[in-house]
Amino acid sequence: GYEVVSTQQRLIFAPAGLPAEAKQRLEDGLRSIYAKPDVIERHAKAGFDVKFIGSDDVTRLIRDFVPRAERLLKLARSLE
């Protein structure tokens, strides 16, 4: 009777101050890798969908997650 949501993410971080050109090359390269049919197929066989998101979306994802994680930690601590 409860809605359960599960997610797994693989995040790749680069050093702060990475030049914009290097950041773009890295992002474009990763986007290309995760668009390859064999990569998608291997992930699918393991039960995972592939959804590449760029650095701006990763930043938003983390910023949106922090308040939820803080609420979950507060709840978990109250159950101890």
Short mmCIF file of C-alpha atoms in Angstrom, two decimals:
data_model
loop_
_atom_site.label_atom_id
_atom_site.label_comp_id
_atom_site.label_asym_id
_atom_site.label_seq_id
_atom_site.Cartn_x
_atom_site.Cartn_y
_atom_site.Cartn_z
CA GLY A 1 0.00 0.00 0.00
CA TYR A 2 3.01 2.34 0.02
CA GLU A 3 4.52 3.95 -3.02
CA VAL A 4 8.20 3.04 -3.13
CA VAL A 5 10.64 4.80 -5.41
CA SER A 6 14.13 3.47 -6.00
CA THR A 7 16.90 4.97 -8.04
CA GLN A 8 20.54 4.34 -8.66
CA GLN A 9 22.83 6.93 -10.13
CA ARG A 10 26.41 7.06 -11.21
CA LEU A 11 27.83 10.55 -10.96
CA ILE A 12 31.21 11.54 -12.34
CA PHE A 13 32.89 14.59 -10.87
CA ALA A 14 35.76 16.70 -12.20
CA PRO A 15 37.96 19.11 -10.26
CA ALA A 16 36.62 22.58 -9.55
CA GLY A 17 37.91 25.13 -12.01
CA LEU A 18 38.01 22.70 -14.93
CA PRO A 19 38.23 24.78 -18.13
CA ALA A 20 34.89 25.03 -19.95
CA GLU A 21 36.31 23.37 -23.07
CA ALA A 22 37.56 20.36 -21.08
CA LYS A 23 34.24 20.13 -19.23
CA GLN A 24 32.34 20.14 -22.52
CA ARG A 25 34.62 17.49 -24.07
CA LEU A 26 34.20 15.26 -21.03
CA GLU A 27 30.42 15.68 -21.04
CA ASP A 28 30.16 15.10 -24.80
CA GLY A 29 32.34 11.99 -24.54
CA LEU A 30 30.28 10.51 -21.73
CA ARG A 31 27.03 11.34 -23.52
CA SER A 32 28.38 9.51 -26.58
CA ILE A 33 29.39 6.45 -24.56
CA TYR A 34 26.03 6.16 -22.83
CA ALA A 35 24.20 6.48 -26.17
CA LYS A 36 25.92 3.40 -27.63
CA PRO A 37 23.52 0.51 -28.22
CA ASP A 38 25.85 -2.04 -26.61
CA VAL A 39 26.18 0.07 -23.45
CA ILE A 40 22.41 0.50 -23.26
CA GLU A 41 21.91 -3.23 -23.87
CA ARG A 42 24.38 -4.28 -21.16
CA HIS A 43 22.70 -2.00 -18.66
CA ALA A 44 19.26 -3.27 -19.67
CA LYS A 45 20.38 -6.88 -19.13
CA ALA A 46 21.42 -5.89 -15.61
CA GLY A 47 18.00 -4.29 -15.04
CA PHE A 48 19.00 -0.66 -15.46
CA ASP A 49 17.81 2.07 -17.78
CA VAL A 50 20.41 4.48 -19.14
CA LYS A 51 19.55 8.15 -18.91
CA PHE A 52 22.47 10.52 -19.39
CA ILE A 53 22.06 13.97 -17.88
CA GLY A 54 24.51 16.81 -18.19
CA SER A 55 26.32 18.73 -15.51
CA ASP A 56 23.66 21.42 -15.08
CA ASP A 57 21.01 18.76 -14.47
CA VAL A 58 23.31 16.90 -12.05
CA THR A 59 23.79 20.13 -10.08
CA ARG A 60 20.00 20.58 -9.85
CA LEU A 61 19.56 16.92 -8.91
CA ILE A 62 21.97 17.27 -5.99
CA ARG A 63 20.52 20.59 -4.83
CA ASP A 64 17.00 19.12 -4.91
CA PHE A 65 18.12 15.97 -3.09
CA VAL A 66 19.82 17.64 -0.13
CA PRO A 67 16.61 18.86 1.60
CA ARG A 68 14.97 15.44 1.12
CA ALA A 69 18.04 13.67 2.48
CA GLU A 70 18.07 15.96 5.52
CA ARG A 71 14.39 15.10 6.23
CA LEU A 72 15.14 11.39 5.87
CA LEU A 73 18.11 11.64 8.23
CA LYS A 74 15.98 13.49 10.78
CA LEU A 75 13.32 10.78 10.55
CA ALA A 76 15.90 7.98 10.83
CA ARG A 77 17.45 9.58 13.90
CA SER A 78 14.04 9.92 15.54
CA LEU A 79 13.56 6.16 15.18
CA GLU A 80 16.79 5.24 16.96
#
